[in-house]
Amino acid sequence: MRRVLIIGGGGMVGQKLAHRLSVEGLDGDTDIEVTLFDMAYPEGGAPAAERIVGQLGNFADIDALVAARYDVIFHLAAIVSGESESDFQKGWLINGAAFLHFGMKLEEEHRVSGGAYVPRVVFTSSIAVFGPPFPDQIPDDQPLTPQTSYGAQKACAELMMNDLGRRGIVEAVSIRLPTIVVRPGKPNLAASSFFSGIIREPLNGQEAILPVDESVRHWHASPRAAVGFLIHAAGLDTALLGDNRALSMPGVSCTVAEQIESLRAAAGDKAVALIRHEPNETIQRIVGGWARDFDPARALALGFRADADFDAIVRAYIEDYLTD
């Protein structure tokens, strides 16, 4: 039996991943046991063998997780972009120091085992590791020049993952997720939250706030696609990655105006009328420093696949969360 740990298993993507693993297994292997770790879990959430309540800011919790020697670890937990920017200490504690401690404990457990313990670790990084000036499409060899604390924290974690992989301590894969939309539930503190809000709220008959200009272009993938990325990464031959274990995931590049047109196609003018423009300089500044389009050649060559277009992203949300 393979033992699987999802750090951040109470969050939206973690729950969706756990649900899919419970149905399909991992790489066709249904003989798996899934453990979730998070600060809290939704009522009636995804099935799991165990749900551990804890915090990454408590390093003793990290020590206990690593000491349990899971075969596959999905590391999804993070302080999101907006909160990382507004709370420097919290962002660097959880996204920075806690992740570095996690890596050091993995090295220790590997060493104590005499080199026998080599887990697969899939880490969710972010396109925020890139900063301007941007080419029309960001290639796989684009230098990491983050312009936010969140991006800097994710870049540091990527370097730790590269080092763990280089040393043979873990089978390391870092996947740089596009902004994941449309997220169900309530808005979070991410600066990108409005990308989901301007679709989700109108589809639910509620008003949505748009804090940026409609000309803003960004890189997106659905929650359904994100789970597909994670599962594919867990089965990937890491020898194909060489020394760079980080991959920019495929996605859909579109403007806010194009997002709104996809909403209109799915739900009509009445839904679009629920979007209220309310400029926010802080969010505009953060989003203005983000990547807009990618050429994810490495990921595509390795078999990663995303949504066909933004219409498909909206349809996925309706099918997964609004259809009985």
PDB file of C-alpha atoms in Angstrom:
ATOM      1  CA  MET A   1       0.000   0.000   0.000  1.00  0.00           C
ATOM      2  CA  ARG A   2       1.215   3.480  -0.899  1.00  0.00           C
ATOM      3  CA  ARG A   3       0.689   6.126   1.763  1.00  0.00           C
ATOM      4  CA  VAL A   4      -0.183   9.586   0.442  1.00  0.00           C
ATOM      5  CA  LEU A   5      -0.048  12.863   2.379  1.00  0.00           C
ATOM      6  CA  ILE A   6      -1.747  16.069   1.228  1.00  0.00           C
ATOM      7  CA  ILE A   7      -0.390  19.094   3.104  1.00  0.00           C
ATOM      8  CA  GLY A   8      -3.120  21.692   2.725  1.00  0.00           C
ATOM      9  CA  GLY A   9      -5.687  18.922   2.380  1.00  0.00           C
ATOM     10  CA  GLY A  10      -8.497  21.044   3.797  1.00  0.00           C
ATOM     11  CA  GLY A  11      -8.293  23.637   1.041  1.00  0.00           C
ATOM     12  CA  MET A  12     -10.218  23.690  -2.208  1.00  0.00           C
ATOM     13  CA  VAL A  13      -7.590  22.020  -4.407  1.00  0.00           C
ATOM     14  CA  GLY A  14      -6.558  19.615  -1.624  1.00  0.00           C
ATOM     15  CA  GLN A  15     -10.143  18.482  -1.152  1.00  0.00           C
ATOM     16  CA  LYS A  16     -10.685  18.054  -4.885  1.00  0.00           C
ATOM     17  CA  LEU A  17      -7.466  16.051  -5.120  1.00  0.00           C
ATOM     18  CA  ALA A  18      -8.483  13.829  -2.195  1.00  0.00           C
ATOM     19  CA  HIS A  19     -11.898  13.211  -3.768  1.00  0.00           C
ATOM     20  CA  ARG A  20     -10.310  12.166  -7.060  1.00  0.00           C
ATOM     21  CA  LEU A  21      -7.764   9.895  -5.372  1.00  0.00           C
ATOM     22  CA  SER A  22     -10.586   8.178  -3.490  1.00  0.00           C
ATOM     23  CA  VAL A  23     -12.302   7.378  -6.791  1.00  0.00           C
ATOM     24  CA  GLU A  24      -9.408   6.715  -9.181  1.00  0.00           C
ATOM     25  CA  GLY A  25      -6.417   5.968  -6.990  1.00  0.00           C
ATOM     26  CA  LEU A  26      -2.985   7.188  -8.072  1.00  0.00           C
ATOM     27  CA  ASP A  27      -1.580   6.188 -11.469  1.00  0.00           C
ATOM     28  CA  GLY A  28      -4.112   3.380 -11.634  1.00  0.00           C
ATOM     29  CA  ASP A  29      -3.083   2.092  -8.192  1.00  0.00           C
ATOM     30  CA  THR A  30      -6.130   1.974  -5.905  1.00  0.00           C
ATOM     31  CA  ASP A  31      -4.199   0.417  -3.040  1.00  0.00           C
ATOM     32  CA  ILE A  32      -3.443   3.780  -1.429  1.00  0.00           C
ATOM     33  CA  GLU A  33      -4.103   5.405   1.933  1.00  0.00           C
ATOM     34  CA  VAL A  34      -4.635   9.179   1.963  1.00  0.00           C
ATOM     35  CA  THR A  35      -3.875  11.403   4.951  1.00  0.00           C
ATOM     36  CA  LEU A  36      -4.799  15.095   5.040  1.00  0.00           C
ATOM     37  CA  PHE A  37      -3.033  17.830   7.013  1.00  0.00           C
ATOM     38  CA  ASP A  38      -4.492  21.298   7.510  1.00  0.00           C
ATOM     39  CA  MET A  39      -5.732  23.760  10.106  1.00  0.00           C
ATOM     40  CA  ALA A  40      -9.401  22.879   9.432  1.00  0.00           C
ATOM     41  CA  TYR A  41     -11.606  20.817   7.139  1.00  0.00           C
ATOM     42  CA  PRO A  42     -14.974  21.445   5.501  1.00  0.00           C
ATOM     43  CA  GLU A  43     -17.933  19.602   6.933  1.00  0.00           C
ATOM     44  CA  GLY A  44     -18.689  16.479   4.911  1.00  0.00           C
ATOM     45  CA  GLY A  45     -15.435  16.865   3.000  1.00  0.00           C
ATOM     46  CA  ALA A  46     -13.311  14.456   1.001  1.00  0.00           C
ATOM     47  CA  PRO A  47     -12.766  10.941   2.372  1.00  0.00           C
ATOM     48  CA  ALA A  48      -9.410  10.195   3.993  1.00  0.00           C
ATOM     49  CA  ALA A  49      -7.853   7.580   6.231  1.00  0.00           C
ATOM     50  CA  GLU A  50      -6.846  10.357   8.626  1.00  0.00           C
ATOM     51  CA  ARG A  51      -7.327  14.106   8.959  1.00  0.00           C
ATOM     52  CA  ILE A  52      -4.555  15.705  10.983  1.00  0.00           C
ATOM     53  CA  VAL A  53      -5.179  19.185  12.394  1.00  0.00           C
ATOM     54  CA  GLY A  54      -2.046  21.293  12.683  1.00  0.00           C
ATOM     55  CA  GLN A  55      -0.100  24.324  11.460  1.00  0.00           C
ATOM     56  CA  LEU A  56       3.046  24.629   9.388  1.00  0.00           C
ATOM     57  CA  GLY A  57       4.117  27.470  11.663  1.00  0.00           C
ATOM     58  CA  ASN A  58       4.514  24.835  14.375  1.00  0.00           C
ATOM     59  CA  PHE A  59       7.674  23.075  13.262  1.00  0.00           C
ATOM     60  CA  ALA A  60       6.914  20.105  15.553  1.00  0.00           C
ATOM     61  CA  ASP A  61       3.941  19.351  13.291  1.00  0.00           C
ATOM     62  CA  ILE A  62       6.276  19.274  10.283  1.00  0.00           C
ATOM     63  CA  ASP A  63       8.664  16.961  12.135  1.00  0.00           C
ATOM     64  CA  ALA A  64       5.839  14.518  12.869  1.00  0.00           C
ATOM     65  CA  LEU A  65       4.636  14.502   9.258  1.00  0.00           C
ATOM     66  CA  VAL A  66       8.089  13.776   7.852  1.00  0.00           C
ATOM     67  CA  ALA A  67       8.814  11.150  10.517  1.00  0.00           C
ATOM     68  CA  ALA A  68       5.701   9.227   9.368  1.00  0.00           C
ATOM     69  CA  ARG A  69       7.511   8.549   6.047  1.00  0.00           C
ATOM     70  CA  TYR A  70       4.723   8.910   3.517  1.00  0.00           C
ATOM     71  CA  ASP A  71       5.472   7.564   0.056  1.00  0.00           C
ATOM     72  CA  VAL A  72       3.930  10.497  -1.837  1.00  0.00           C
ATOM     73  CA  ILE A  73       3.611  14.040  -0.458  1.00  0.00           C
ATOM     74  CA  PHE A  74       1.595  16.776  -2.132  1.00  0.00           C
ATOM     75  CA  HIS A  75       2.603  20.129  -0.599  1.00  0.00           C
ATOM     76  CA  LEU A  76      -0.223  22.567  -1.397  1.00  0.00           C
ATOM     77  CA  ALA A  77      -0.356  24.749   1.716  1.00  0.00           C
ATOM     78  CA  ALA A  78       0.649  28.422   1.581  1.00  0.00           C
ATOM     79  CA  ILE A  79      -0.144  31.909   2.769  1.00  0.00           C
ATOM     80  CA  VAL A  80      -1.749  33.409  -0.334  1.00  0.00           C
ATOM     81  CA  SER A  81      -0.383  36.299  -2.357  1.00  0.00           C
ATOM     82  CA  GLY A  82      -2.325  39.241  -0.936  1.00  0.00           C
ATOM     83  CA  GLU A  83      -1.796  38.163   2.659  1.00  0.00           C
ATOM     84  CA  SER A  84       1.903  37.486   2.040  1.00  0.00           C
ATOM     85  CA  GLU A  85       2.254  41.037   0.766  1.00  0.00           C
ATOM     86  CA  SER A  86       0.371  42.611   3.668  1.00  0.00           C
ATOM     87  CA  ASP A  87       1.930  40.447   6.408  1.00  0.00           C
ATOM     88  CA  PHE A  88       5.652  40.048   5.701  1.00  0.00           C
ATOM     89  CA  GLN A  89       6.377  37.990   8.838  1.00  0.00           C
ATOM     90  CA  LYS A  90       3.532  35.509   8.343  1.00  0.00           C
ATOM     91  CA  GLY A  91       4.279  34.979   4.661  1.00  0.00           C
ATOM     92  CA  TRP A  92       7.955  34.291   5.213  1.00  0.00           C
ATOM     93  CA  LEU A  93       7.265  32.058   8.227  1.00  0.00           C
ATOM     94  CA  ILE A  94       4.857  29.721   6.420  1.00  0.00           C
ATOM     95  CA  ASN A  95       5.961  29.948   2.781  1.00  0.00           C
ATOM     96  CA  GLY A  96       9.639  30.444   3.566  1.00  0.00           C
ATOM     97  CA  ALA A  97      10.978  29.209   6.901  1.00  0.00           C
ATOM     98  CA  ALA A  98       8.453  26.379   7.335  1.00  0.00           C
ATOM     99  CA  PHE A  99       9.156  25.032   3.856  1.00  0.00           C
ATOM    100  CA  LEU A 100      12.913  25.178   4.380  1.00  0.00           C
ATOM    101  CA  HIS A 101      12.436  23.316   7.671  1.00  0.00           C
ATOM    102  CA  PHE A 102      10.331  20.745   5.822  1.00  0.00           C
ATOM    103  CA  GLY A 103      13.166  20.219   3.345  1.00  0.00           C
ATOM    104  CA  MET A 104      15.759  19.907   6.099  1.00  0.00           C
ATOM    105  CA  LYS A 105      13.668  17.304   7.920  1.00  0.00           C
ATOM    106  CA  LEU A 106      13.294  15.320   4.714  1.00  0.00           C
ATOM    107  CA  GLU A 107      17.093  15.294   4.387  1.00  0.00           C
ATOM    108  CA  GLU A 108      17.422  14.172   7.998  1.00  0.00           C
ATOM    109  CA  GLU A 109      14.910  11.336   7.564  1.00  0.00           C
ATOM    110  CA  HIS A 110      16.641  10.253   4.358  1.00  0.00           C
ATOM    111  CA  ARG A 111      20.001  10.213   6.149  1.00  0.00           C
ATOM    112  CA  VAL A 112      18.664   8.359   9.209  1.00  0.00           C
ATOM    113  CA  SER A 113      17.135   5.708   6.920  1.00  0.00           C
ATOM    114  CA  GLY A 114      20.511   5.097   5.303  1.00  0.00           C
ATOM    115  CA  GLY A 115      19.211   6.549   2.061  1.00  0.00           C
ATOM    116  CA  ALA A 116      16.242   4.164   1.877  1.00  0.00           C
ATOM    117  CA  TYR A 117      13.539   6.802   2.377  1.00  0.00           C
ATOM    118  CA  VAL A 118      13.086   8.731  -0.892  1.00  0.00           C
ATOM    119  CA  PRO A 119       9.497  10.009  -1.169  1.00  0.00           C
ATOM    120  CA  ARG A 120       7.873  11.603  -4.201  1.00  0.00           C
ATOM    121  CA  VAL A 121       7.221  15.265  -3.305  1.00  0.00           C
ATOM    122  CA  VAL A 122       5.003  17.402  -5.530  1.00  0.00           C
ATOM    123  CA  PHE A 123       5.164  21.093  -4.590  1.00  0.00           C
ATOM    124  CA  THR A 124       2.748  23.716  -5.871  1.00  0.00           C
ATOM    125  CA  SER A 125       4.745  26.768  -6.845  1.00  0.00           C
ATOM    126  CA  SER A 126       3.354  29.779  -8.680  1.00  0.00           C
ATOM    127  CA  ILE A 127       3.776  31.909 -11.779  1.00  0.00           C
ATOM    128  CA  ALA A 128       4.463  34.725  -9.269  1.00  0.00           C
ATOM    129  CA  VAL A 129       8.129  33.606  -9.322  1.00  0.00           C
ATOM    130  CA  PHE A 130       8.423  35.652 -12.535  1.00  0.00           C
ATOM    131  CA  GLY A 131       8.512  39.428 -12.681  1.00  0.00           C
ATOM    132  CA  PRO A 132       8.591  42.149 -15.330  1.00  0.00           C
ATOM    133  CA  PRO A 133       9.719  42.963 -17.908  1.00  0.00           C
ATOM    134  CA  PHE A 134       7.958  40.055 -19.623  1.00  0.00           C
ATOM    135  CA  PRO A 135       8.332  38.737 -23.164  1.00  0.00           C
ATOM    136  CA  ASP A 136       5.097  38.166 -25.089  1.00  0.00           C
ATOM    137  CA  GLN A 137       5.205  34.563 -23.895  1.00  0.00           C
ATOM    138  CA  ILE A 138       7.318  33.442 -20.958  1.00  0.00           C
ATOM    139  CA  PRO A 139       9.594  30.539 -21.964  1.00  0.00           C
ATOM    140  CA  ASP A 140      10.793  27.734 -19.730  1.00  0.00           C
ATOM    141  CA  ASP A 141      14.215  29.353 -19.297  1.00  0.00           C
ATOM    142  CA  GLN A 142      12.867  32.709 -18.068  1.00  0.00           C
ATOM    143  CA  PRO A 143      14.899  33.936 -15.037  1.00  0.00           C
ATOM    144  CA  LEU A 144      13.111  34.055 -11.688  1.00  0.00           C
ATOM    145  CA  THR A 145      12.682  37.750 -10.801  1.00  0.00           C
ATOM    146  CA  PRO A 146       9.687  37.907  -8.430  1.00  0.00           C
ATOM    147  CA  GLN A 147       8.309  41.328  -7.552  1.00  0.00           C
ATOM    148  CA  THR A 148       6.161  40.230  -4.589  1.00  0.00           C
ATOM    149  CA  SER A 149       6.969  38.575  -1.274  1.00  0.00           C
ATOM    150  CA  TYR A 150       4.807  35.603  -2.270  1.00  0.00           C
ATOM    151  CA  GLY A 151       6.765  35.129  -5.492  1.00  0.00           C
ATOM    152  CA  ALA A 152      10.083  35.394  -3.647  1.00  0.00           C
ATOM    153  CA  GLN A 153       8.942  32.790  -1.117  1.00  0.00           C
ATOM    154  CA  LYS A 154       7.880  30.367  -3.843  1.00  0.00           C
ATOM    155  CA  ALA A 155      11.180  30.885  -5.687  1.00  0.00           C
ATOM    156  CA  CYS A 156      13.119  29.971  -2.533  1.00  0.00           C
ATOM    157  CA  ALA A 157      11.033  26.818  -2.127  1.00  0.00           C
ATOM    158  CA  GLU A 158      11.717  25.862  -5.758  1.00  0.00           C
ATOM    159  CA  LEU A 159      15.454  26.112  -5.109  1.00  0.00           C
ATOM    160  CA  MET A 160      15.107  23.870  -2.057  1.00  0.00           C
ATOM    161  CA  MET A 161      13.177  21.344  -4.156  1.00  0.00           C
ATOM    162  CA  ASN A 162      15.883  21.418  -6.845  1.00  0.00           C
ATOM    163  CA  ASP A 163      18.540  20.740  -4.229  1.00  0.00           C
ATOM    164  CA  LEU A 164      16.582  17.892  -2.614  1.00  0.00           C
ATOM    165  CA  GLY A 165      16.084  16.344  -6.042  1.00  0.00           C
ATOM    166  CA  ARG A 166      19.726  16.819  -7.071  1.00  0.00           C
ATOM    167  CA  ARG A 167      20.896  15.039  -3.936  1.00  0.00           C
ATOM    168  CA  GLY A 168      18.469  12.140  -4.388  1.00  0.00           C
ATOM    169  CA  ILE A 169      16.750  12.928  -1.090  1.00  0.00           C
ATOM    170  CA  VAL A 170      13.307  13.100  -2.699  1.00  0.00           C
ATOM    171  CA  GLU A 171      11.805  12.592  -6.145  1.00  0.00           C
ATOM    172  CA  ALA A 172      11.096  16.306  -6.528  1.00  0.00           C
ATOM    173  CA  VAL A 173       8.605  17.987  -8.844  1.00  0.00           C
ATOM    174  CA  SER A 174       7.584  21.645  -8.543  1.00  0.00           C
ATOM    175  CA  ILE A 175       4.622  22.762 -10.634  1.00  0.00           C
ATOM    176  CA  ARG A 176       3.990  26.456 -11.194  1.00  0.00           C
ATOM    177  CA  LEU A 177       0.235  26.717 -11.186  1.00  0.00           C
ATOM    178  CA  PRO A 178      -1.612  29.324 -13.208  1.00  0.00           C
ATOM    179  CA  THR A 179      -4.192  31.296 -11.244  1.00  0.00           C
ATOM    180  CA  ILE A 180      -6.867  28.713 -10.440  1.00  0.00           C
ATOM    181  CA  VAL A 181     -10.386  29.734 -11.457  1.00  0.00           C
ATOM    182  CA  VAL A 182     -13.260  29.427 -10.921  1.00  0.00           C
ATOM    183  CA  ARG A 183     -12.824  28.679  -7.204  1.00  0.00           C
ATOM    184  CA  PRO A 184     -15.984  27.699  -5.315  1.00  0.00           C
ATOM    185  CA  GLY A 185     -16.968  29.166  -1.963  1.00  0.00           C
ATOM    186  CA  LYS A 186     -16.108  32.542  -0.537  1.00  0.00           C
ATOM    187  CA  PRO A 187     -13.351  34.933  -1.699  1.00  0.00           C
ATOM    188  CA  ASN A 188      -9.971  34.495  -0.018  1.00  0.00           C
ATOM    189  CA  LEU A 189      -7.160  36.970   0.675  1.00  0.00           C
ATOM    190  CA  ALA A 190      -5.311  36.276  -2.578  1.00  0.00           C
ATOM    191  CA  ALA A 191      -4.848  39.329  -4.786  1.00  0.00           C
ATOM    192  CA  SER A 192      -6.110  37.124  -7.634  1.00  0.00           C
ATOM    193  CA  SER A 193      -9.383  36.291  -5.863  1.00  0.00           C
ATOM    194  CA  PHE A 194     -11.425  38.610  -8.094  1.00  0.00           C
ATOM    195  CA  PHE A 195     -10.623  36.491 -11.171  1.00  0.00           C
ATOM    196  CA  SER A 196     -12.896  33.829  -9.688  1.00  0.00           C
ATOM    197  CA  GLY A 197     -15.284  36.298  -8.073  1.00  0.00           C
ATOM    198  CA  ILE A 198     -16.352  37.986 -11.292  1.00  0.00           C
ATOM    199  CA  ILE A 199     -17.515  34.598 -12.597  1.00  0.00           C
ATOM    200  CA  ARG A 200     -18.617  32.795  -9.425  1.00  0.00           C
ATOM    201  CA  GLU A 201     -20.703  35.521  -7.823  1.00  0.00           C
ATOM    202  CA  PRO A 202     -22.773  36.394 -10.929  1.00  0.00           C
ATOM    203  CA  LEU A 203     -23.389  32.703 -11.626  1.00  0.00           C
ATOM    204  CA  ASN A 204     -24.755  32.510  -8.084  1.00  0.00           C
ATOM    205  CA  GLY A 205     -26.894  35.627  -8.555  1.00  0.00           C
ATOM    206  CA  GLN A 206     -24.633  37.855  -6.456  1.00  0.00           C
ATOM    207  CA  GLU A 207     -22.795  41.115  -7.129  1.00  0.00           C
ATOM    208  CA  ALA A 208     -19.053  40.929  -7.856  1.00  0.00           C
ATOM    209  CA  ILE A 209     -16.348  43.579  -7.487  1.00  0.00           C
ATOM    210  CA  LEU A 210     -13.839  44.077 -10.318  1.00  0.00           C
ATOM    211  CA  PRO A 211     -10.789  45.959  -8.927  1.00  0.00           C
ATOM    212  CA  VAL A 212      -8.750  46.144 -12.175  1.00  0.00           C
ATOM    213  CA  ASP A 213      -9.230  47.279 -15.756  1.00  0.00           C
ATOM    214  CA  GLU A 214     -10.859  44.859 -18.210  1.00  0.00           C
ATOM    215  CA  SER A 215      -7.712  44.977 -20.359  1.00  0.00           C
ATOM    216  CA  VAL A 216      -5.714  43.067 -17.709  1.00  0.00           C
ATOM    217  CA  ARG A 217      -4.453  39.779 -19.190  1.00  0.00           C
ATOM    218  CA  HIS A 218      -3.635  36.760 -17.059  1.00  0.00           C
ATOM    219  CA  TRP A 219      -2.891  33.002 -17.102  1.00  0.00           C
ATOM    220  CA  HIS A 220      -5.604  30.640 -15.804  1.00  0.00           C
ATOM    221  CA  ALA A 221      -6.481  26.988 -15.223  1.00  0.00           C
ATOM    222  CA  SER A 222      -9.507  25.330 -13.663  1.00  0.00           C
ATOM    223  CA  PRO A 223      -9.462  23.424 -10.339  1.00  0.00           C
ATOM    224  CA  ARG A 224     -10.167  20.315 -12.416  1.00  0.00           C
ATOM    225  CA  ALA A 225      -7.003  20.951 -14.461  1.00  0.00           C
ATOM    226  CA  ALA A 226      -4.954  21.693 -11.315  1.00  0.00           C
ATOM    227  CA  VAL A 227      -5.809  18.280  -9.863  1.00  0.00           C
ATOM    228  CA  GLY A 228      -4.839  16.705 -13.170  1.00  0.00           C
ATOM    229  CA  PHE A 229      -1.465  18.471 -13.004  1.00  0.00           C
ATOM    230  CA  LEU A 230      -0.835  17.162  -9.476  1.00  0.00           C
ATOM    231  CA  ILE A 231      -1.693  13.565 -10.290  1.00  0.00           C
ATOM    232  CA  HIS A 232       0.359  13.625 -13.486  1.00  0.00           C
ATOM    233  CA  ALA A 233       3.334  15.085 -11.571  1.00  0.00           C
ATOM    234  CA  ALA A 234       3.101  12.304  -8.989  1.00  0.00           C
ATOM    235  CA  GLY A 235       3.661   9.692 -11.690  1.00  0.00           C
ATOM    236  CA  LEU A 236       6.236  11.546 -13.757  1.00  0.00           C
ATOM    237  CA  ASP A 237       9.681  10.098 -14.438  1.00  0.00           C
ATOM    238  CA  THR A 238      11.748  12.723 -12.618  1.00  0.00           C
ATOM    239  CA  ALA A 239      14.867  11.719 -14.580  1.00  0.00           C
ATOM    240  CA  LEU A 240      13.278  13.583 -17.501  1.00  0.00           C
ATOM    241  CA  LEU A 241      13.468  16.859 -15.554  1.00  0.00           C
ATOM    242  CA  GLY A 242      17.237  17.017 -15.181  1.00  0.00           C
ATOM    243  CA  ASP A 243      18.500  19.519 -12.616  1.00  0.00           C
ATOM    244  CA  ASN A 244      15.524  21.877 -12.993  1.00  0.00           C
ATOM    245  CA  ARG A 245      12.621  20.233 -11.182  1.00  0.00           C
ATOM    246  CA  ALA A 246      10.245  23.197 -11.699  1.00  0.00           C
ATOM    247  CA  LEU A 247       7.715  23.248 -14.533  1.00  0.00           C
ATOM    248  CA  SER A 248       5.395  26.036 -15.658  1.00  0.00           C
ATOM    249  CA  MET A 249       1.999  24.466 -16.169  1.00  0.00           C
ATOM    250  CA  PRO A 250      -0.098  25.021 -19.310  1.00  0.00           C
ATOM    251  CA  GLY A 251      -3.100  27.310 -19.050  1.00  0.00           C
ATOM    252  CA  VAL A 252      -5.363  29.800 -20.772  1.00  0.00           C
ATOM    253  CA  SER A 253      -4.190  33.372 -21.410  1.00  0.00           C
ATOM    254  CA  CYS A 254      -7.084  35.817 -21.620  1.00  0.00           C
ATOM    255  CA  THR A 255      -8.136  39.326 -20.619  1.00  0.00           C
ATOM    256  CA  VAL A 256     -10.714  40.175 -17.998  1.00  0.00           C
ATOM    257  CA  ALA A 257     -12.926  41.348 -20.861  1.00  0.00           C
ATOM    258  CA  GLU A 258     -12.666  37.895 -22.432  1.00  0.00           C
ATOM    259  CA  GLN A 259     -13.521  36.311 -19.084  1.00  0.00           C
ATOM    260  CA  ILE A 260     -16.639  38.446 -18.924  1.00  0.00           C
ATOM    261  CA  GLU A 261     -17.635  37.379 -22.428  1.00  0.00           C
ATOM    262  CA  SER A 262     -17.352  33.742 -21.341  1.00  0.00           C
ATOM    263  CA  LEU A 263     -19.661  34.564 -18.442  1.00  0.00           C
ATOM    264  CA  ARG A 264     -22.068  36.231 -20.858  1.00  0.00           C
ATOM    265  CA  ALA A 265     -22.042  33.143 -23.105  1.00  0.00           C
ATOM    266  CA  ALA A 266     -22.821  30.893 -20.133  1.00  0.00           C
ATOM    267  CA  ALA A 267     -25.340  33.028 -18.238  1.00  0.00           C
ATOM    268  CA  GLY A 268     -26.338  36.067 -20.313  1.00  0.00           C
ATOM    269  CA  ASP A 269     -26.333  39.844 -19.864  1.00  0.00           C
ATOM    270  CA  LYS A 270     -28.142  39.673 -16.536  1.00  0.00           C
ATOM    271  CA  ALA A 271     -25.170  37.912 -14.937  1.00  0.00           C
ATOM    272  CA  VAL A 272     -22.657  40.342 -16.461  1.00  0.00           C
ATOM    273  CA  ALA A 273     -24.654  43.288 -15.073  1.00  0.00           C
ATOM    274  CA  LEU A 274     -23.824  42.048 -11.545  1.00  0.00           C
ATOM    275  CA  ILE A 275     -20.135  42.985 -12.007  1.00  0.00           C
ATOM    276  CA  ARG A 276     -19.318  46.348 -10.417  1.00  0.00           C
ATOM    277  CA  HIS A 277     -16.089  48.179 -11.321  1.00  0.00           C
ATOM    278  CA  GLU A 278     -14.337  49.419  -8.177  1.00  0.00           C
ATOM    279  CA  PRO A 279     -10.613  50.151  -8.809  1.00  0.00           C
ATOM    280  CA  ASN A 280      -8.167  49.073  -6.107  1.00  0.00           C
ATOM    281  CA  GLU A 281      -4.650  50.496  -6.507  1.00  0.00           C
ATOM    282  CA  THR A 282      -2.963  47.846  -4.355  1.00  0.00           C
ATOM    283  CA  ILE A 283      -4.471  44.940  -6.276  1.00  0.00           C
ATOM    284  CA  GLN A 284      -3.803  46.675  -9.604  1.00  0.00           C
ATOM    285  CA  ARG A 285      -0.140  47.095  -8.632  1.00  0.00           C
ATOM    286  CA  ILE A 286       0.259  43.450  -7.565  1.00  0.00           C
ATOM    287  CA  VAL A 287      -1.539  42.018 -10.596  1.00  0.00           C
ATOM    288  CA  GLY A 288       0.347  44.400 -12.890  1.00  0.00           C
ATOM    289  CA  GLY A 289       3.569  42.640 -11.888  1.00  0.00           C
ATOM    290  CA  TRP A 290       2.303  39.174 -12.817  1.00  0.00           C
ATOM    291  CA  ALA A 291       2.964  37.091 -15.904  1.00  0.00           C
ATOM    292  CA  ARG A 292       0.322  37.170 -18.648  1.00  0.00           C
ATOM    293  CA  ASP A 293       1.134  34.354 -21.075  1.00  0.00           C
ATOM    294  CA  PHE A 294       3.433  31.323 -21.257  1.00  0.00           C
ATOM    295  CA  ASP A 295       5.050  28.897 -23.657  1.00  0.00           C
ATOM    296  CA  PRO A 296       5.101  25.834 -21.338  1.00  0.00           C
ATOM    297  CA  ALA A 297       6.919  23.593 -23.830  1.00  0.00           C
ATOM    298  CA  ARG A 298       8.538  21.308 -21.226  1.00  0.00           C
ATOM    299  CA  ALA A 299       5.263  20.593 -19.428  1.00  0.00           C
ATOM    300  CA  LEU A 300       3.382  19.952 -22.657  1.00  0.00           C
ATOM    301  CA  ALA A 301       6.118  17.588 -23.877  1.00  0.00           C
ATOM    302  CA  LEU A 302       5.827  15.705 -20.573  1.00  0.00           C
ATOM    303  CA  GLY A 303       2.087  15.210 -21.015  1.00  0.00           C
ATOM    304  CA  PHE A 304       0.552  17.936 -18.850  1.00  0.00           C
ATOM    305  CA  ARG A 305      -2.764  19.214 -20.265  1.00  0.00           C
ATOM    306  CA  ALA A 306      -4.941  22.194 -19.353  1.00  0.00           C
ATOM    307  CA  ASP A 307      -8.345  23.578 -20.316  1.00  0.00           C
ATOM    308  CA  ALA A 308      -9.080  24.299 -23.983  1.00  0.00           C
ATOM    309  CA  ASP A 309     -10.212  27.901 -23.375  1.00  0.00           C
ATOM    310  CA  PHE A 310     -11.896  30.106 -20.761  1.00  0.00           C
ATOM    311  CA  ASP A 311     -15.345  28.943 -21.879  1.00  0.00           C
ATOM    312  CA  ALA A 312     -14.250  25.450 -20.815  1.00  0.00           C
ATOM    313  CA  ILE A 313     -13.126  26.795 -17.427  1.00  0.00           C
ATOM    314  CA  VAL A 314     -16.554  28.338 -16.824  1.00  0.00           C
ATOM    315  CA  ARG A 315     -18.270  25.124 -17.930  1.00  0.00           C
ATOM    316  CA  ALA A 316     -16.096  23.092 -15.538  1.00  0.00           C
ATOM    317  CA  TYR A 317     -17.224  25.285 -12.632  1.00  0.00           C
ATOM    318  CA  ILE A 318     -20.895  24.934 -13.578  1.00  0.00           C
ATOM    319  CA  GLU A 319     -20.594  21.155 -14.001  1.00  0.00           C
ATOM    320  CA  ASP A 320     -18.571  20.586 -10.815  1.00  0.00           C
ATOM    321  CA  TYR A 321     -20.294  22.999  -8.435  1.00  0.00           C
ATOM    322  CA  LEU A 322     -23.640  24.202  -9.774  1.00  0.00           C
ATOM    323  CA  THR A 323     -25.097  21.055 -11.381  1.00  0.00           C
ATOM    324  CA  ASP A 324     -27.031  18.684  -9.123  1.00  0.00           C
TER     325      ASP A 324
END
